[in-house]
Short mmCIF file of C-alpha atoms and ligand atoms in Angstrom, two decimals:
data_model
loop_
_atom_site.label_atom_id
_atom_site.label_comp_id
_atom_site.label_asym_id
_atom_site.label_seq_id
_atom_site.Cartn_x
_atom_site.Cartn_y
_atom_site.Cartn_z
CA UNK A 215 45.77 148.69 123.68
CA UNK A 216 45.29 146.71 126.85
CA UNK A 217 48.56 143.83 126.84
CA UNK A 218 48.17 140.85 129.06
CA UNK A 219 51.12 137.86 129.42
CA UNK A 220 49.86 134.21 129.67
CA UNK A 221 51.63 130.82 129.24
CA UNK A 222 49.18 129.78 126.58
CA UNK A 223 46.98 131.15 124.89
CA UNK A 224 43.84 129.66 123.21
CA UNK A 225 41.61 130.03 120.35
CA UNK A 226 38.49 129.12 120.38
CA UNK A 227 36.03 127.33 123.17
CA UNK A 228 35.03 124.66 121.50
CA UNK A 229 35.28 121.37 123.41
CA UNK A 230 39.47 120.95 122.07
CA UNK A 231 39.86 124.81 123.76
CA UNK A 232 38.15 124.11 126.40
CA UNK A 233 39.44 120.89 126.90
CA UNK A 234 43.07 121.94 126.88
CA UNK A 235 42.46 125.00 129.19
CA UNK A 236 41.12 122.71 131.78
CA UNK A 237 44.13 120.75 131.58
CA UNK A 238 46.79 123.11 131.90
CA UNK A 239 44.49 124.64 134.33
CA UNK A 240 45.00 121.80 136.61
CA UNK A 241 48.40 121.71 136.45
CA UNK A 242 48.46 125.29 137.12
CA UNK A 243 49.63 126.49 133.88
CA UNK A 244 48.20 129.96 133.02
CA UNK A 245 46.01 130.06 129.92
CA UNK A 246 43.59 132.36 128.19
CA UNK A 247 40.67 131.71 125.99
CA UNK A 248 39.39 133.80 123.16
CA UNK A 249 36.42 132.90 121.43
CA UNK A 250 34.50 134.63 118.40
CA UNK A 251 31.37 133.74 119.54
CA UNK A 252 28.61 133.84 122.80
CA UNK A 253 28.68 131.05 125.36
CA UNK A 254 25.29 130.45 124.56
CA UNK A 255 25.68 130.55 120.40
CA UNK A 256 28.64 127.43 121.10
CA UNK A 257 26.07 125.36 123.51
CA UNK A 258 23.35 126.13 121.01
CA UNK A 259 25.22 123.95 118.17
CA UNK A 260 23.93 120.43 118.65
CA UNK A 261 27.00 118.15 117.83
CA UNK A 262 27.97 113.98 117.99
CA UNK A 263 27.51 112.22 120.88
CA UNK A 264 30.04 109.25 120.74
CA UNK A 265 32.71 109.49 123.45
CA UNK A 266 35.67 107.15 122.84
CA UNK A 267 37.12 105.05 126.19
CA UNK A 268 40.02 107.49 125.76
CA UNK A 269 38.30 110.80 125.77
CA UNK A 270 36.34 109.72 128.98
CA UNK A 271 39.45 109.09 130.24
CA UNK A 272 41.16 112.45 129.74
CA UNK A 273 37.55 114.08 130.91
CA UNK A 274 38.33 112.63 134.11
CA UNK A 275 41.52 113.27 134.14
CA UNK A 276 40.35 116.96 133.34
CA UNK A 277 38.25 116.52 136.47
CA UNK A 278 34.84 117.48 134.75
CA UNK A 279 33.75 113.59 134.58
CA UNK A 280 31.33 114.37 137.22
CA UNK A 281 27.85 114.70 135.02
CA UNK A 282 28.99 112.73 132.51
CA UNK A 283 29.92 109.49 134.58
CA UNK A 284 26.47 109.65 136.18
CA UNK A 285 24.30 110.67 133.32
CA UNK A 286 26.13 109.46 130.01
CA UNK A 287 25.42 106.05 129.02
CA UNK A 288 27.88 102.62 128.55
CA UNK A 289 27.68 101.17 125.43
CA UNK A 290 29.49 97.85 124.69
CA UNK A 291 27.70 97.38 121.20
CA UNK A 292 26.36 98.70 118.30
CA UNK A 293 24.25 97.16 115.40
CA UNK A 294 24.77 97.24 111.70
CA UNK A 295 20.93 97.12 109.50
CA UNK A 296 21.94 95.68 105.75
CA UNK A 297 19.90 93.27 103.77
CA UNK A 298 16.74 94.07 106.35
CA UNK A 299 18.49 92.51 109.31
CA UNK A 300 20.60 93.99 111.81
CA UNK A 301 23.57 92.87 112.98
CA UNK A 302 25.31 93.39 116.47
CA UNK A 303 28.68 94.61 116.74
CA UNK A 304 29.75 93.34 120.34
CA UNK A 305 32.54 95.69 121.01
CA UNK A 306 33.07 94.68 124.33
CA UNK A 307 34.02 91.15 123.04
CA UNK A 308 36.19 92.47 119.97
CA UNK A 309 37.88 95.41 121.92
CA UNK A 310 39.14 93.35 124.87
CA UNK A 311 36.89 94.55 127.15
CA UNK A 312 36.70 98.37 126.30
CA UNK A 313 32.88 100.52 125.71
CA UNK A 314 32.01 103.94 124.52
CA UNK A 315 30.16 106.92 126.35
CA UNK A 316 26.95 108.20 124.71
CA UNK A 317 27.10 112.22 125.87
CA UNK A 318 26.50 114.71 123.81
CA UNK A 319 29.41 117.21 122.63
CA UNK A 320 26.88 119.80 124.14
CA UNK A 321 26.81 118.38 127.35
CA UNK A 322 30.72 118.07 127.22
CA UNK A 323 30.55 121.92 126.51
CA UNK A 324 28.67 123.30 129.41
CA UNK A 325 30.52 120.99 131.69
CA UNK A 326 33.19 122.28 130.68
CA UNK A 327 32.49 126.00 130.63
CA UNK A 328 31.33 125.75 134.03
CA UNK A 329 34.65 124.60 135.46
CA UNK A 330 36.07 127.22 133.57
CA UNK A 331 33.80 129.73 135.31
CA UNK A 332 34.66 128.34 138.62
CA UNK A 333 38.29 128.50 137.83
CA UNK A 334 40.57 131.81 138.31
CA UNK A 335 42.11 131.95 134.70
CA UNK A 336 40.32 134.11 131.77
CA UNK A 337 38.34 133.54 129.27
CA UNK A 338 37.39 136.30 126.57
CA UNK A 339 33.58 135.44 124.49
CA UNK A 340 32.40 137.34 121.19
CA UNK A 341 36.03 138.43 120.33
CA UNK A 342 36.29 140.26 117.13
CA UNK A 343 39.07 140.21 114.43
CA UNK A 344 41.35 138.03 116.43
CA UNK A 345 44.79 137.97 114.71
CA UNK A 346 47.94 135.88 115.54
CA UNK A 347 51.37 137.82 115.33
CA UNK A 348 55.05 136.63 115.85
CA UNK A 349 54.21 133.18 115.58
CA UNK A 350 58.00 132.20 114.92
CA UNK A 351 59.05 134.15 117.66
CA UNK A 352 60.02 132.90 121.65
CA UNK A 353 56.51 135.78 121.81
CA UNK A 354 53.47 134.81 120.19
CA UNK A 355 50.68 137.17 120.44
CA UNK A 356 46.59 136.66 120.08
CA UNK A 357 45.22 140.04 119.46
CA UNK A 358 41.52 140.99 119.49
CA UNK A 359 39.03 143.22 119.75
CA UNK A 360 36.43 143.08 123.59
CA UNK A 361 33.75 145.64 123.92
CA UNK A 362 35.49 148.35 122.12
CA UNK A 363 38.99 147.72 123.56
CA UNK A 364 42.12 146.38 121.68
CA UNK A 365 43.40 143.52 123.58
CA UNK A 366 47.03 142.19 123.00
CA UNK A 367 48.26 138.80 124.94
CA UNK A 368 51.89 137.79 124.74
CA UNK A 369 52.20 133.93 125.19
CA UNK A 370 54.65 131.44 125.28
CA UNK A 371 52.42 128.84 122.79
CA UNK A 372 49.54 129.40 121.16
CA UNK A 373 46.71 126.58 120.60
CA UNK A 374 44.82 127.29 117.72
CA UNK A 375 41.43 125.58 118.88
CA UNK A 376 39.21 127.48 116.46
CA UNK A 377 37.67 124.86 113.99
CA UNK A 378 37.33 124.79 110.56
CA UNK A 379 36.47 128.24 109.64
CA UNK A 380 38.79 129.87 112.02
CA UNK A 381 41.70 131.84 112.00
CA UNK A 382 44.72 130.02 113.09
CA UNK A 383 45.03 127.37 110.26
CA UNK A 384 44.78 130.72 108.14
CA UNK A 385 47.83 131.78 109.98
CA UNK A 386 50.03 129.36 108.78
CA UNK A 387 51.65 130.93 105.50
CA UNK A 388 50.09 128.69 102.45
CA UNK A 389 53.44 127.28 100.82
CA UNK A 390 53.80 125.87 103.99
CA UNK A 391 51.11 123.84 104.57
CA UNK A 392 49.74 121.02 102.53
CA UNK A 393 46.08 120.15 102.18
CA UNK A 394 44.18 116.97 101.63
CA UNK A 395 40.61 116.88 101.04
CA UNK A 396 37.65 114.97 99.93
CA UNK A 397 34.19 116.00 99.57
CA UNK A 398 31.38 113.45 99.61
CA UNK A 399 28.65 113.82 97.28
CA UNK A 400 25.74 113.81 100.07
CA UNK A 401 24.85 115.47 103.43
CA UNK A 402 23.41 114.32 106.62
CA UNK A 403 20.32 115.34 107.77
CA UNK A 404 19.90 115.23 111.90
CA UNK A 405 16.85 115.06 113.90
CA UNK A 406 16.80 115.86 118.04
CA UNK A 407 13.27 114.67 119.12
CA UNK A 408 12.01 114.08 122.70
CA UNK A 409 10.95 110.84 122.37
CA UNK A 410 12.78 107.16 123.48
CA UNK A 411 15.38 105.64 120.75
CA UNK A 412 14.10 102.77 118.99
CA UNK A 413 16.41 100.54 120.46
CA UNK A 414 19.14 100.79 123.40
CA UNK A 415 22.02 101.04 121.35
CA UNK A 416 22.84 102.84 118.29
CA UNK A 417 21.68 101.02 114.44
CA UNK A 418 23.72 102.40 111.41
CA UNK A 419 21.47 101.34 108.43
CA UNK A 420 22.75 100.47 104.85
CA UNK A 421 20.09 100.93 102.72
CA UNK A 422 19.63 100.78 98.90
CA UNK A 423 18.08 104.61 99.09
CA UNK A 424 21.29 105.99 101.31
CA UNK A 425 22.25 105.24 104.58
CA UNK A 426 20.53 106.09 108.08
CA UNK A 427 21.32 106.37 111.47
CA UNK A 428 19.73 105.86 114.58
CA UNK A 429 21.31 107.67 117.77
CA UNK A 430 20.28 109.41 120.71
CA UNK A 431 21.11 111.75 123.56
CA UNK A 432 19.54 109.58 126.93
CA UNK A 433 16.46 107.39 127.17
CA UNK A 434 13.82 110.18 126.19
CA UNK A 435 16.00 112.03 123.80
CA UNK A 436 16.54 110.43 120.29
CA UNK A 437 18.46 111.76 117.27
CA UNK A 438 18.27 110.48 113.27
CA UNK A 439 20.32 111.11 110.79
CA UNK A 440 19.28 110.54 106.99
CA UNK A 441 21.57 110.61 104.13
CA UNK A 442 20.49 113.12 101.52
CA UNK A 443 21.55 114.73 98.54
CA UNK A 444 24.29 117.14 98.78
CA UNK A 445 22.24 120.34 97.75
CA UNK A 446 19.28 119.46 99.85
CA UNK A 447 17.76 122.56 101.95
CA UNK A 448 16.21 121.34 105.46
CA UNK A 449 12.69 123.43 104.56
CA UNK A 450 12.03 120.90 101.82
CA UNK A 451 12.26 118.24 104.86
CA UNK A 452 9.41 118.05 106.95
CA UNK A 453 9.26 116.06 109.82
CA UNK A 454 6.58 113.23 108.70
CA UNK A 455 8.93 113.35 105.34
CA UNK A 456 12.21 112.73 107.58
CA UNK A 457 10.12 109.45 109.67
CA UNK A 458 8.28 107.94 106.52
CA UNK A 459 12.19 107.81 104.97
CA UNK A 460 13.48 106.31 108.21
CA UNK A 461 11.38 103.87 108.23
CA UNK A 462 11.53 102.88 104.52
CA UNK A 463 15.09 102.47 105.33
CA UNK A 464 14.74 100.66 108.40
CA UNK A 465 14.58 96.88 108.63
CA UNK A 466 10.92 95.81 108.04
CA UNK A 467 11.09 94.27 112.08
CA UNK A 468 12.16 97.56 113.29
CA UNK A 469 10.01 99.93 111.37
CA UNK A 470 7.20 99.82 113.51
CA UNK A 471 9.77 100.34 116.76
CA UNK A 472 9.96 104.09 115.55
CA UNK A 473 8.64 106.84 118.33
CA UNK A 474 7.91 109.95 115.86
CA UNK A 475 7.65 113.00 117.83
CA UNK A 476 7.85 117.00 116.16
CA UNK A 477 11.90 117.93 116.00
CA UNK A 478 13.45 119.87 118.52
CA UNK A 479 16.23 120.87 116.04
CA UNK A 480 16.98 119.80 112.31
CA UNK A 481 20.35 120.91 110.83
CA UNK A 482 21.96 119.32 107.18
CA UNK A 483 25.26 118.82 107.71
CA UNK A 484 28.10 118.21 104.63
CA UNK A 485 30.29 115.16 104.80
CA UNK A 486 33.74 115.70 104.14
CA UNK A 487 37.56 114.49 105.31
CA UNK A 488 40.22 116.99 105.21
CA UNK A 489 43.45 117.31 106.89
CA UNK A 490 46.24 119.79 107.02
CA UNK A 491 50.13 118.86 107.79
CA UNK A 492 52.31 120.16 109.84
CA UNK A 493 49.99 120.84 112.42
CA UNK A 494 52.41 123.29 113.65
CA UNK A 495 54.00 126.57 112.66
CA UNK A 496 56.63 128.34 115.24
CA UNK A 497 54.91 128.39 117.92
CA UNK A 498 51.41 127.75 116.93
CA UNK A 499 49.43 124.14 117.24
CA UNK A 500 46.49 123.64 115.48
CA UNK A 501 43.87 120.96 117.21
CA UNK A 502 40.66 119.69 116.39
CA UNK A 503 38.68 120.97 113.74
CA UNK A 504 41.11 123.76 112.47
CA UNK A 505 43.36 120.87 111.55
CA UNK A 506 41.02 118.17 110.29
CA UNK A 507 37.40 116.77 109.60
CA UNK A 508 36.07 113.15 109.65
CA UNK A 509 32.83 112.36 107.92
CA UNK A 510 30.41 111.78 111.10
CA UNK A 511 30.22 108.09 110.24
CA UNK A 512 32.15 106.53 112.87
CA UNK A 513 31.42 109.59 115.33
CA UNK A 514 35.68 110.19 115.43
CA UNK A 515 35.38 114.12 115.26
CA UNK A 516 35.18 115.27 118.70
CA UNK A 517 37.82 112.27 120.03
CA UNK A 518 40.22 113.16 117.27
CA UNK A 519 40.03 116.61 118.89
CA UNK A 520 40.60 115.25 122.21
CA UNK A 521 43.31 112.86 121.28
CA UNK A 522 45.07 115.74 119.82
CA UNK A 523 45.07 117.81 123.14
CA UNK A 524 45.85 114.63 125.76
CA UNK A 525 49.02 115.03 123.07
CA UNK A 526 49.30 118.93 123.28
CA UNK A 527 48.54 119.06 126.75
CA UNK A 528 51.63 117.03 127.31
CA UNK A 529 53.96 118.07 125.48
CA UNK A 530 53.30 121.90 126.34
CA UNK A 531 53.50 120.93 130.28
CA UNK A 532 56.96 119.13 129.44
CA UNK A 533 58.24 121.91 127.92
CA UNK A 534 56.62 124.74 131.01
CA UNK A 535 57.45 122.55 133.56
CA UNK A 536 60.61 120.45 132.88
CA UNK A 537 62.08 122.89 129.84
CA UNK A 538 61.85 120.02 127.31
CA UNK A 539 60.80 121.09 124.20
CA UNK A 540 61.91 117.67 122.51
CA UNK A 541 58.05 116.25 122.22
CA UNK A 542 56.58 119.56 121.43
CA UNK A 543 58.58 119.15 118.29
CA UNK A 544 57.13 116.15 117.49
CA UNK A 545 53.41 117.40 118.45
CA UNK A 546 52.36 117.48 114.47
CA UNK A 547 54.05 113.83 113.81
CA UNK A 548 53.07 112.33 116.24
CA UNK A 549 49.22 113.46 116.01
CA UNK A 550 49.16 112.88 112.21
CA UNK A 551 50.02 109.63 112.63
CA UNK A 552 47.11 108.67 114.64
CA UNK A 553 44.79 111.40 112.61
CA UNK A 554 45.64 109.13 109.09
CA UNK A 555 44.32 105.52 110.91
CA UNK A 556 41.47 107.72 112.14
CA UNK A 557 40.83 109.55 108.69
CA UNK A 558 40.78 105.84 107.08
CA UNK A 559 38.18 104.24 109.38
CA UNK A 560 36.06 107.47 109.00
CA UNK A 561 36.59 106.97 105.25
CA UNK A 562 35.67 103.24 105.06
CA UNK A 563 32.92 103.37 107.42
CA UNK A 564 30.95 106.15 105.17
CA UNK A 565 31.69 103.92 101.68
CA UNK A 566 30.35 100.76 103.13
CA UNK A 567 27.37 102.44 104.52
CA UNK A 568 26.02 105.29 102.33
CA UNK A 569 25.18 105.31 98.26
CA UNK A 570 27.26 106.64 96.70
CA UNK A 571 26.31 106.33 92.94
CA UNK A 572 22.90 105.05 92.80
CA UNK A 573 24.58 102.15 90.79
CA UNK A 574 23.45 97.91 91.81
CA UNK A 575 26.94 96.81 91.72
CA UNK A 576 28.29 98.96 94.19
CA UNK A 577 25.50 98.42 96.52
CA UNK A 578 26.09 94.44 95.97
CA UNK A 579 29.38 95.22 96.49
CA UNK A 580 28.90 96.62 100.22
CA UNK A 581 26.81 94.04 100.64
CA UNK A 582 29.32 91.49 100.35
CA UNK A 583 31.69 93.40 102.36
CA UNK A 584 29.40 93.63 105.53
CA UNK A 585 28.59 90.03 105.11
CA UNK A 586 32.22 89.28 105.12
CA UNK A 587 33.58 91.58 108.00
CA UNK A 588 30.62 90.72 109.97
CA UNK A 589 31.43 86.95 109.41
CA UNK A 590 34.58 87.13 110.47
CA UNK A 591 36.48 87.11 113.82
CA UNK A 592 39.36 89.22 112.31
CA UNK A 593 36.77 91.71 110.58
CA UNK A 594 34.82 92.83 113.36
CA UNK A 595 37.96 92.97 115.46
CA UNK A 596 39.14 95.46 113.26
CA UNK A 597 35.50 97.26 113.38
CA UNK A 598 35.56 97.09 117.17
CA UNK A 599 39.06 98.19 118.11
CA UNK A 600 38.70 101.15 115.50
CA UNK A 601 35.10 102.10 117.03
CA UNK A 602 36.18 102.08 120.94
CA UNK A 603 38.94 104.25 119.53
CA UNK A 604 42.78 103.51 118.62
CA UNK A 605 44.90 104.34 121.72
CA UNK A 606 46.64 107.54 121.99
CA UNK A 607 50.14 108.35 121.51
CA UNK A 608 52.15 108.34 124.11
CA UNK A 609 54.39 111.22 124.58
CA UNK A 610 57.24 110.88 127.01
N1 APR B 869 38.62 133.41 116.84
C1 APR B 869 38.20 132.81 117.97
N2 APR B 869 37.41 131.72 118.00
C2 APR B 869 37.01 131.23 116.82
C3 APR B 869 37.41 131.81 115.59
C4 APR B 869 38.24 132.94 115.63
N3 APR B 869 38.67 133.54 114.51
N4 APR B 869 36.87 131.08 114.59
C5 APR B 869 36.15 130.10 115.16
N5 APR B 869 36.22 130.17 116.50
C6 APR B 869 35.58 129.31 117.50
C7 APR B 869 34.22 128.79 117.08
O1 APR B 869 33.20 129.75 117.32
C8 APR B 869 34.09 127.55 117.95
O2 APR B 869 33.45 127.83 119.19
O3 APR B 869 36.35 128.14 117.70
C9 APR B 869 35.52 127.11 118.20
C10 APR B 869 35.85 125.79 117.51
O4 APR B 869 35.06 124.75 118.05
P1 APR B 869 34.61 123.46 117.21
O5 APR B 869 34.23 123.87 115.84
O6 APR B 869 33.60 122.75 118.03
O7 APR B 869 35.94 122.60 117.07
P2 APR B 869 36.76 121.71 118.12
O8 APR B 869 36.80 122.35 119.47
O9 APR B 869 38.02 121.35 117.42
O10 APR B 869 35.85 120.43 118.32
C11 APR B 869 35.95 119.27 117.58
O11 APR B 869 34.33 117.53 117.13
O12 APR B 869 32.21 116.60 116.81
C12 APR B 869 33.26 117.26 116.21
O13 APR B 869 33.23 118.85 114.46
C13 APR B 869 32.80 118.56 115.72
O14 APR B 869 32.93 120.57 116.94
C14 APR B 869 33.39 119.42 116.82
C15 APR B 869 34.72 118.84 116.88
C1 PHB B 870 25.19 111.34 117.13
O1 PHB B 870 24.59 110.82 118.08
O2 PHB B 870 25.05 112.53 116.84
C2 PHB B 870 26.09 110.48 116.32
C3 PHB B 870 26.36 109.19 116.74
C4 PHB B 870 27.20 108.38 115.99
C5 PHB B 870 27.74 108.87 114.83
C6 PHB B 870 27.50 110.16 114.42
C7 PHB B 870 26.66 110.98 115.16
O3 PHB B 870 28.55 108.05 114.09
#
């Protein structure tokens, strides 16, 4: 058994492990990544591409804004397709003056691990049986298995930055932790093609048939989403099926916009919201995906992640550096508060957009509702200043 000390230890290099190491990197506080996987299998998984004002914010702050600031692109609007129109959201206008970032989480991802690379601190890939130990002690541990040898690293905190599936959440003993969860009764299906987006900024589509969504990764790099059925298999889904939907779904001006190209990736996805409270357990804090999931509509999963560690990142240098442990106390409260407003834009987004039931009232019903928020001062205030992203707690 080979026992290392850190400051803080982290699970998973996702873009919330990442994220945080580069941080506390910065401020000089020692960390260690372990993560189940390759480098290459986590930059292999093609993710959203939204970035929130606030998440390019702490990506400079992070000092890897570099790529992103010269290659990621400034949107101030989106549109909404219902009825066969479309409809602009001017976010700009209805934010006060704020934007999103279209980079992909991909791009985030190699940015990141290449500052990791250039920095001095560790970072451990295809660990195997990780395990967290003492987690109510002053002495957390993250134990693992690299190349054959049993590793052991005593920490002060441990961020569990695994996602979903991983182990930290798992961690948490069950009568402890509540669970809240809804399952939708469809799945996305995503496109990457090389070819230009239809339009320069992104078009969510209500459509009778299910909803659509047209996205993209620069100006030659497009991806589509289709709503489909929840047990749909992606080899049923051929690539002239996936553009004769689109375009069925499509306004009829805007169906003839469509670049088809063969896909350079096509992965179903399932939609559902989920979130786990406390976020915290002794001295383990769950970020990101291991402590919550937003249905992509809205594109709120990787800036939920990254909202969580501006707060974690905080609150663990206040307690390193100034020995107060006061807001990393609060770390699950005050993230879940922001994580609920998040979960419920998420939530309303994907009912007034997808079909849900196949039934003409409900569709009528949506109808109504984008004709009224979209008529409305008030309504697409409250569309804009959730889409630019809700500002981040302040911990202090
Ligand atoms: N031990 C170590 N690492 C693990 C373990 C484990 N037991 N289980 C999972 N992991 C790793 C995964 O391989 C993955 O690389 O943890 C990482 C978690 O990364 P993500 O799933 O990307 O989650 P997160 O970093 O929270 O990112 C937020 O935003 O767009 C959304 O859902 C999307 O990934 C996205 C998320
Ligand atoms: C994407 O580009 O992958 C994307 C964009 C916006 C969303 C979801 C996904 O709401």
């Amino acid at each position: 058994m080979v026992s290392i000390k850190t400051q803080v230890g982290i699970v998973g290099a996702g873009p919330a492990g990442l994220l945080l190491g580069q941080l506390l990197t910065e401020q000089g506080i020692a960390n260690v990544i372990v993560e189940r996987q390759t480098p290459e299998h986590v930059l292999s998984r093609i993710r959203a591409g939204v970035l929130e004002k606030g998440t390019v914010d702490l990506v400079r702050e992070a000092g890897v804004a570099k790529r992103m600031d010269r290659e990621g692109l400034r949107h101030t609007g989106f549109d909404i397709a219902f009825s066969g129109k479309r409809f602009r959201v001017d976010l700009e206008k209805y934010s006060g003056g704020s934007f999103v970032m279209v980079y992909g989480q991909t791009e985030l991802t190699r940015d990141l691990m290449e500052a990791r690379e250039a920095s001095d601190m560790s970072s451990y890939y295809s660990a195997k049986d990780v395990r967290l130990r003492h987690l109510t002690t002053q002495k957390p541990e993250v134990t693992f298995d690299s190349n054959g040898e049993n590793i052991s690293i005593e920490c002060e905190y441990i961020a569990g930055c695994d996602g979903f599936h991983g182990v930290s959440r798992k961690s948490i003993p069950s009568d402890v932790i509540t669970e809240y969860e809804k399952v939708y009764p469809f799945s996305w299906l995503g496109i990457l093609t090389e070819t230009p987006p239809i339009s320069d900024e992104l078009i969510y589509v209500n459509h009778e048939r299910g909803f659509a969504l047209c996205s993209m990764r620069s100006p030659t790099l497009s991806r589509y989403y289709l709503q489909v059925d929840g047990d749909a298999c992606v080899e049923n889904w051929s690539d002239d099926h996936f553009w004769d939907e689109l375009r069925i779904r499509l306004p009829p001006g805007d169906t003839s916009n469509v670049v088809s190209g063969s896909s350079i990736e096509k992965s179903i996805a399932p939609i559902r919201s989920y979130v786990a409270e406390p976020m915290q357990y002794g001295r383990l804090f769950l970020a990101g995906d291991a402590a919550h999931i937003v249905p992509p509509t809205g594109a709120k999963g990787l800036n939920l992640a990254a909202s969580d560690i501006a707060v974690l990142f905080k609150s663990i240098t206040l307690a390193i550096k100034e020995g107060r442990t006061d807001a990393i106390q609060r770390y699950s409260e005050v993230c879940l508060k922001r994580i609920w407003q998040v979960q419920r834009f998420s939530w309303w987004m994907t009912n007034l957009l997808h079909n849900f039931d196949n039934n003409p009232f409900s569709y009528r019903m949506q109808l109504a509702e984008l004709d009224y928020f979209t008529s409305s001062e008030s309504g697409l205030t409250a569309i804009a200043e959730n889409y630019v992203g809700l500002p981040n707690p302040a911990v202090d």
